[in-house]
mmCIF file of C-alpha atoms in Angstrom:
data_model
loop_
_atom_site.group_PDB
_atom_site.id
_atom_site.type_symbol
_atom_site.label_atom_id
_atom_site.label_comp_id
_atom_site.label_asym_id
_atom_site.label_seq_id
_atom_site.Cartn_x
_atom_site.Cartn_y
_atom_site.Cartn_z
ATOM 1 C CA MET A 1 223.184 -17.974 399.248
ATOM 2 C CA GLU A 2 226.436 -18.618 397.411
ATOM 3 C CA ARG A 3 229.449 -19.052 399.666
ATOM 4 C CA PRO A 4 232.472 -17.014 398.513
ATOM 5 C CA ALA A 5 235.822 -18.769 398.312
ATOM 6 C CA TRP A 6 237.246 -16.784 401.251
ATOM 7 C CA ALA A 7 234.469 -17.810 403.668
ATOM 8 C CA PRO A 8 235.349 -20.713 406.003
ATOM 9 C CA HIS A 9 233.071 -23.698 405.484
ATOM 10 C CA ASP A 10 232.238 -24.055 409.169
ATOM 11 C CA ILE A 11 230.422 -20.709 409.563
ATOM 12 C CA ASP A 12 226.722 -19.993 409.099
ATOM 13 C CA ILE A 13 226.591 -17.227 406.496
ATOM 14 C CA SER A 14 222.876 -16.689 407.164
ATOM 15 C CA VAL A 15 223.618 -15.162 410.599
ATOM 16 C CA PRO A 16 224.935 -11.569 410.878
ATOM 17 C CA SER A 17 228.352 -11.027 412.450
ATOM 18 C CA VAL A 18 229.417 -7.834 414.223
ATOM 19 C CA SER A 19 232.927 -8.196 412.759
ATOM 20 C CA ARG A 20 231.559 -8.364 409.231
ATOM 21 C CA MET A 21 229.134 -5.504 409.904
ATOM 22 C CA TYR A 22 232.123 -3.445 411.077
ATOM 23 C CA ASP A 23 233.910 -4.378 407.869
ATOM 24 C CA TYR A 24 230.893 -3.159 405.892
ATOM 25 C CA TYR A 25 230.811 0.181 407.764
ATOM 26 C CA LEU A 26 234.495 0.659 406.877
ATOM 27 C CA GLY A 27 233.848 -0.054 403.197
ATOM 28 C CA GLY A 28 235.349 -3.545 403.209
ATOM 29 C CA SER A 29 234.342 -6.477 401.032
ATOM 30 C CA HIS A 30 234.446 -9.366 403.523
ATOM 31 C CA ASN A 31 230.787 -9.306 404.499
ATOM 32 C CA PHE A 32 227.571 -10.955 403.355
ATOM 33 C CA GLU A 33 224.164 -9.535 402.471
ATOM 34 C CA VAL A 34 222.853 -10.594 405.860
ATOM 35 C CA ASP A 35 225.546 -8.430 407.489
ATOM 36 C CA ARG A 36 224.848 -5.515 405.181
ATOM 37 C CA GLU A 37 221.107 -5.735 405.818
ATOM 38 C CA ALA A 38 221.615 -5.640 409.602
ATOM 39 C CA ALA A 39 224.066 -2.728 409.275
ATOM 40 C CA ARG A 40 221.629 -0.785 407.103
ATOM 41 C CA ARG A 41 218.868 -1.321 409.693
ATOM 42 C CA ALA A 42 221.144 0.074 412.400
ATOM 43 C CA MET A 43 222.012 3.021 410.152
ATOM 44 C CA GLU A 44 218.323 3.877 409.826
ATOM 45 C CA PHE A 45 218.561 4.974 413.450
ATOM 46 C CA MET A 46 222.172 6.220 413.380
ATOM 47 C CA PRO A 47 223.241 7.154 409.849
ATOM 48 C CA GLY A 48 226.637 8.182 411.161
ATOM 49 C CA LEU A 49 227.700 4.671 412.146
ATOM 50 C CA PRO A 50 230.314 4.454 409.350
ATOM 51 C CA THR A 51 231.770 7.755 410.592
ATOM 52 C CA ILE A 52 231.950 6.374 414.138
ATOM 53 C CA MET A 53 233.789 3.271 412.947
ATOM 54 C CA LYS A 54 236.256 5.275 410.881
ATOM 55 C CA ALA A 55 236.887 7.634 413.809
ATOM 56 C CA ASN A 56 237.481 4.601 416.003
ATOM 57 C CA ARG A 57 240.079 3.273 413.570
ATOM 58 C CA ALA A 58 241.715 6.688 413.428
ATOM 59 C CA PHE A 59 241.977 6.740 417.235
ATOM 60 C CA MET A 60 243.537 3.287 417.136
ATOM 61 C CA ARG A 61 246.203 4.452 414.704
ATOM 62 C CA ARG A 62 247.004 7.530 416.810
ATOM 63 C CA ALA A 63 247.262 5.374 419.932
ATOM 64 C CA VAL A 64 249.561 2.874 418.202
ATOM 65 C CA LYS A 65 251.849 5.718 417.152
ATOM 66 C CA TYR A 66 251.847 6.950 420.750
ATOM 67 C CA ALA A 67 252.831 3.490 421.998
ATOM 68 C CA LEU A 68 255.669 3.324 419.485
ATOM 69 C CA ALA A 69 256.904 6.741 420.600
ATOM 70 C CA GLU A 70 256.927 5.386 424.160
ATOM 71 C CA GLY A 71 259.249 2.600 423.047
ATOM 72 C CA ILE A 72 256.749 -0.253 422.984
ATOM 73 C CA GLY A 73 257.345 -2.768 420.210
ATOM 74 C CA GLN A 74 254.755 -5.445 421.033
ATOM 75 C CA PHE A 75 251.010 -5.268 420.437
ATOM 76 C CA LEU A 76 248.197 -7.625 421.448
ATOM 77 C CA ASP A 77 244.983 -6.665 419.632
ATOM 78 C CA VAL A 78 242.010 -8.525 421.145
ATOM 79 C CA GLY A 79 238.786 -8.375 419.162
ATOM 80 C CA SER A 80 240.776 -7.211 416.149
ATOM 81 C CA GLY A 81 238.114 -7.871 413.531
ATOM 82 C CA ILE A 82 238.677 -8.150 409.794
ATOM 83 C CA PRO A 83 241.889 -6.377 408.771
ATOM 84 C CA THR A 84 241.676 -3.312 406.570
ATOM 85 C CA TYR A 85 244.392 -0.947 405.366
ATOM 86 C CA GLY A 86 246.013 0.904 408.229
ATOM 87 C CA ASN A 87 245.693 -1.916 410.739
ATOM 88 C CA VAL A 88 248.029 -2.191 413.733
ATOM 89 C CA HIS A 89 250.887 -3.971 411.961
ATOM 90 C CA ASP A 90 250.723 -1.553 408.999
ATOM 91 C CA VAL A 91 251.031 1.481 411.266
ATOM 92 C CA ALA A 92 253.560 -0.048 413.655
ATOM 93 C CA GLN A 93 255.904 -1.744 411.207
ATOM 94 C CA GLU A 94 256.063 1.297 408.961
ATOM 95 C CA THR A 95 257.647 3.159 411.874
ATOM 96 C CA ALA A 96 259.425 0.263 413.583
ATOM 97 C CA PRO A 97 259.990 -2.745 411.291
ATOM 98 C CA GLY A 98 260.817 -5.064 414.187
ATOM 99 C CA THR A 99 257.437 -4.558 415.864
ATOM 100 C CA ARG A 100 255.533 -7.733 416.789
ATOM 101 C CA VAL A 101 251.744 -7.890 416.593
ATOM 102 C CA VAL A 102 249.278 -10.624 417.535
ATOM 103 C CA TYR A 103 245.658 -10.271 416.509
ATOM 104 C CA VAL A 104 242.960 -12.198 418.376
ATOM 105 C CA ASP A 105 239.344 -12.597 417.315
ATOM 106 C CA ARG A 106 236.544 -15.094 417.809
ATOM 107 C CA ASP A 107 234.983 -14.576 414.359
ATOM 108 C CA PRO A 108 236.209 -17.329 411.983
ATOM 109 C CA VAL A 109 236.008 -14.985 408.975
ATOM 110 C CA ALA A 110 238.165 -12.406 410.758
ATOM 111 C CA VAL A 111 240.729 -15.060 411.690
ATOM 112 C CA SER A 112 240.744 -16.695 408.255
ATOM 113 C CA HIS A 113 241.103 -13.440 406.356
ATOM 114 C CA SER A 114 243.725 -12.150 408.777
ATOM 115 C CA ARG A 115 245.821 -15.255 408.125
ATOM 116 C CA ALA A 116 245.655 -14.561 404.395
ATOM 117 C CA VAL A 117 246.581 -10.895 404.862
ATOM 118 C CA LEU A 118 249.449 -11.699 407.233
ATOM 119 C CA ASP A 119 250.921 -14.523 405.148
ATOM 120 C CA GLY A 120 254.565 -13.648 404.674
ATOM 121 C CA VAL A 121 254.439 -10.652 407.039
ATOM 122 C CA PRO A 122 257.215 -11.085 409.615
ATOM 123 C CA GLY A 123 256.394 -10.367 413.220
ATOM 124 C CA ALA A 124 252.612 -10.502 412.830
ATOM 125 C CA ALA A 125 250.158 -13.346 413.446
ATOM 126 C CA VAL A 126 246.523 -14.057 414.258
ATOM 127 C CA THR A 127 244.796 -16.603 416.457
ATOM 128 C CA ALA A 128 241.250 -17.500 417.434
ATOM 129 C CA GLY A 129 240.411 -16.436 420.961
ATOM 130 C CA ASP A 130 237.852 -14.767 423.176
ATOM 131 C CA LEU A 131 238.272 -11.913 425.626
ATOM 132 C CA LYS A 132 235.847 -13.727 427.921
ATOM 133 C CA ALA A 133 238.458 -16.494 428.303
ATOM 134 C CA PRO A 134 241.619 -14.526 429.178
ATOM 135 C CA ALA A 135 243.578 -17.473 430.617
ATOM 136 C CA GLU A 136 243.204 -19.463 427.406
ATOM 137 C CA LEU A 137 244.055 -16.393 425.348
ATOM 138 C CA LEU A 138 247.256 -15.743 427.295
ATOM 139 C CA ALA A 139 248.311 -19.386 427.017
ATOM 140 C CA ASP A 140 247.753 -19.554 423.263
ATOM 141 C CA PRO A 141 250.967 -20.698 421.515
ATOM 142 C CA VAL A 142 250.657 -17.918 418.942
ATOM 143 C CA VAL A 143 250.603 -15.307 421.707
ATOM 144 C CA THR A 144 253.377 -16.880 423.773
ATOM 145 C CA GLY A 145 255.455 -17.617 420.692
ATOM 146 C CA LEU A 146 255.495 -14.079 419.336
ATOM 147 C CA LEU A 147 255.157 -11.835 422.373
ATOM 148 C CA ASP A 148 257.403 -11.602 425.419
ATOM 149 C CA LEU A 149 255.006 -10.813 428.251
ATOM 150 C CA THR A 150 257.899 -10.074 430.600
ATOM 151 C CA ARG A 151 258.410 -6.873 428.602
ATOM 152 C CA PRO A 152 255.909 -4.038 428.007
ATOM 153 C CA VAL A 153 253.055 -4.753 425.602
ATOM 154 C CA ALA A 154 250.352 -2.497 424.209
ATOM 155 C CA LEU A 155 247.027 -4.263 424.782
ATOM 156 C CA LEU A 156 244.320 -3.084 422.403
ATOM 157 C CA LEU A 157 240.685 -3.499 423.423
ATOM 158 C CA VAL A 158 239.219 -1.351 420.683
ATOM 159 C CA ALA A 159 235.427 -1.468 420.236
ATOM 160 C CA VAL A 160 235.172 -4.901 421.856
ATOM 161 C CA LEU A 161 234.207 -4.454 425.515
ATOM 162 C CA HIS A 162 230.763 -3.086 424.700
ATOM 163 C CA PHE A 163 229.956 -6.506 423.233
ATOM 164 C CA ILE A 164 230.501 -8.170 426.611
ATOM 165 C CA GLU A 165 227.554 -8.040 428.984
ATOM 166 C CA ASP A 166 228.010 -7.378 432.687
ATOM 167 C CA ALA A 167 227.010 -10.966 433.494
ATOM 168 C CA ASP A 168 230.167 -12.120 431.686
ATOM 169 C CA GLU A 169 232.298 -9.961 434.008
ATOM 170 C CA PRO A 170 234.314 -7.932 431.492
ATOM 171 C CA GLN A 171 236.198 -6.113 434.274
ATOM 172 C CA LYS A 172 237.565 -9.424 435.543
ATOM 173 C CA ALA A 173 238.706 -10.318 432.033
ATOM 174 C CA VAL A 174 240.526 -7.005 431.628
ATOM 175 C CA ALA A 175 242.073 -7.383 435.082
ATOM 176 C CA ALA A 176 243.345 -10.860 434.194
ATOM 177 C CA LEU A 177 245.034 -9.507 431.080
ATOM 178 C CA ARG A 178 246.405 -6.530 433.027
ATOM 179 C CA ASP A 179 247.923 -8.777 435.677
ATOM 180 C CA ALA A 180 249.766 -10.749 432.983
ATOM 181 C CA LEU A 181 251.357 -7.609 431.525
ATOM 182 C CA ALA A 182 254.728 -6.215 432.502
ATOM 183 C CA PRO A 183 255.020 -2.796 434.155
ATOM 184 C CA GLY A 184 255.075 -0.052 431.539
ATOM 185 C CA SER A 185 252.521 -1.840 429.371
ATOM 186 C CA LEU A 186 249.692 0.182 427.852
ATOM 187 C CA LEU A 187 245.946 -0.389 427.603
ATOM 188 C CA ILE A 188 244.428 1.154 424.467
ATOM 189 C CA LEU A 189 240.645 1.172 424.789
ATOM 190 C CA SER A 190 237.549 2.467 423.045
ATOM 191 C CA HIS A 191 233.976 1.903 424.195
ATOM 192 C CA ALA A 192 230.570 2.998 422.918
ATOM 193 C CA GLY A 193 228.236 5.057 425.097
ATOM 194 C CA TYR A 194 225.126 7.201 424.883
ATOM 195 C CA GLU A 195 227.028 10.388 425.724
ATOM 196 C CA GLY A 196 228.165 12.480 422.765
ATOM 197 C CA VAL A 197 225.953 10.751 420.194
ATOM 198 C CA PRO A 198 224.372 13.515 418.056
ATOM 199 C CA VAL A 199 220.925 11.887 417.878
ATOM 200 C CA PRO A 200 218.223 11.476 420.543
ATOM 201 C CA ARG A 201 218.715 8.610 422.960
ATOM 202 C CA GLU A 202 215.719 6.713 421.591
ATOM 203 C CA ARG A 203 217.319 6.607 418.139
ATOM 204 C CA THR A 204 220.570 5.335 419.611
ATOM 205 C CA GLN A 205 218.515 2.720 421.427
ATOM 206 C CA GLY A 206 216.994 1.710 418.096
ATOM 207 C CA ALA A 207 220.457 0.876 416.768
ATOM 208 C CA VAL A 208 221.262 -0.990 419.978
ATOM 209 C CA ASP A 209 218.098 -3.030 419.504
ATOM 210 C CA VAL A 210 219.282 -4.155 416.053
ATOM 211 C CA TYR A 211 222.366 -5.718 417.653
ATOM 212 C CA ARG A 212 220.192 -7.337 420.310
ATOM 213 C CA ASP A 213 217.950 -8.769 417.594
ATOM 214 C CA ILE A 214 220.927 -10.458 415.899
ATOM 215 C CA ARG A 215 221.977 -11.926 419.260
ATOM 216 C CA SER A 216 225.048 -9.727 419.596
ATOM 217 C CA PRO A 217 223.853 -7.336 422.315
ATOM 218 C CA ILE A 218 225.798 -4.138 422.728
ATOM 219 C CA VAL A 219 226.164 -2.526 426.157
ATOM 220 C CA LEU A 220 226.504 1.250 426.138
ATOM 221 C CA ARG A 221 228.253 2.189 429.374
ATOM 222 C CA SER A 222 228.682 5.544 431.099
ATOM 223 C CA ARG A 223 232.023 7.290 431.331
ATOM 224 C CA ASP A 224 232.380 6.216 434.973
ATOM 225 C CA GLU A 225 231.664 2.601 434.036
ATOM 226 C CA VAL A 226 234.229 2.672 431.231
ATOM 227 C CA ALA A 227 236.783 4.300 433.541
ATOM 228 C CA ARG A 228 236.681 1.192 435.763
ATOM 229 C CA PHE A 229 238.352 -0.819 433.012
ATOM 230 C CA PHE A 230 241.435 1.308 433.671
ATOM 231 C CA ASP A 231 241.780 0.095 437.273
ATOM 232 C CA GLY A 232 245.474 -0.620 437.751
ATOM 233 C CA PHE A 233 246.429 1.720 434.902
ATOM 234 C CA GLU A 234 247.234 5.419 434.988
ATOM 235 C CA THR A 235 245.534 7.159 432.078
ATOM 236 C CA VAL A 236 247.821 9.322 429.993
ATOM 237 C CA ALA A 237 246.810 12.819 428.881
ATOM 238 C CA PRO A 238 244.202 13.802 427.881
ATOM 239 C CA GLY A 239 242.558 10.996 429.882
ATOM 240 C CA LEU A 240 239.306 9.221 429.049
ATOM 241 C CA VAL A 241 237.682 11.443 426.441
ATOM 242 C CA ALA A 242 235.553 11.462 423.304
ATOM 243 C CA MET A 243 237.303 9.969 420.257
ATOM 244 C CA SER A 244 237.752 13.298 418.514
ATOM 245 C CA HIS A 245 239.497 14.743 421.598
ATOM 246 C CA TRP A 246 242.272 12.159 422.048
ATOM 247 C CA ARG A 247 245.451 13.739 420.628
ATOM 248 C CA PRO A 248 243.531 14.812 417.512
ATOM 249 C CA GLU A 249 245.052 15.518 414.130
ATOM 250 C CA ILE A 250 242.367 18.140 413.447
ATOM 251 C CA PRO A 251 240.657 20.444 415.964
ATOM 252 C CA PRO A 252 237.715 18.613 417.592
ATOM 253 C CA ALA A 253 235.390 21.456 416.620
ATOM 254 C CA GLN A 254 236.062 20.632 412.966
ATOM 255 C CA ALA A 255 235.362 16.910 413.370
ATOM 256 C CA ASP A 256 232.090 15.269 412.378
ATOM 257 C CA PRO A 257 229.751 15.234 415.416
ATOM 258 C CA TYR A 258 229.558 11.433 415.206
ATOM 259 C CA ALA A 259 233.340 11.282 415.783
ATOM 260 C CA SER A 260 232.668 11.995 419.471
ATOM 261 C CA SER A 261 230.327 9.018 419.870
ATOM 262 C CA ALA A 262 232.572 6.839 422.038
ATOM 263 C CA PHE A 263 234.941 7.034 424.988
ATOM 264 C CA VAL A 264 238.608 6.369 424.344
ATOM 265 C CA GLY A 265 241.742 6.366 426.413
ATOM 266 C CA VAL A 266 245.222 4.973 426.954
ATOM 267 C CA GLY A 267 246.474 3.822 430.332
ATOM 268 C CA ARG A 268 249.911 2.770 431.564
ATOM 269 C CA LYS A 269 250.510 -0.033 434.054
ATOM 270 C CA ALA A 270 252.760 1.071 436.873
#
């Protein structure tokens, strides 16, 4: 397999990556055949996966605009993935040029490509980090150098928590990040679940099994389980809802059924 010039030399391009699969679903070009093959296998069970990913990105953009309207000018995007048009800094800095954004991801391709995209962009940076190691993430010089954690920050955990198994204690990781945030900070979250998916549960499970087979297990949690990530935050209206129902730009009834295939919400720290 030929290694493209943009691929870091220290990654194994024979192993699928969830970040690069996500890039493929969104129509990006920073993915390999091994990623595309795994994504196509998952789509055999859930052909609407690209629609889910695009709806997730659309929620993220709506939530960023909400945060800006609330006067927040700092964003910490953990599990940010490979940047595509309309990413956090694009949306935020178009409205508020002084906005500061730090992206964090553990995928070397996501970090490498983000650095290239952000080269010369004031107020935006990327660093390698893992949600499962919140103390190290918070102490990262890129984070501490660009963000003032004594002032409100919008923390984005968009489509990342369902890749953390219960044994790795994702609630503790979220709580550690929450405790480091100033009052008035926001949590912007999306999480996959079985509820709302317009295919039988066994087909959804087939897609889940593809991720397990590539050693990136995905955990589909119930609404109540997802709601626990908002402990210490007060959810803003309309609460924890399906993606197509969170401050939608079109009536939910007109949205693709797959656009409801995840729970999303925004919470404010008191």
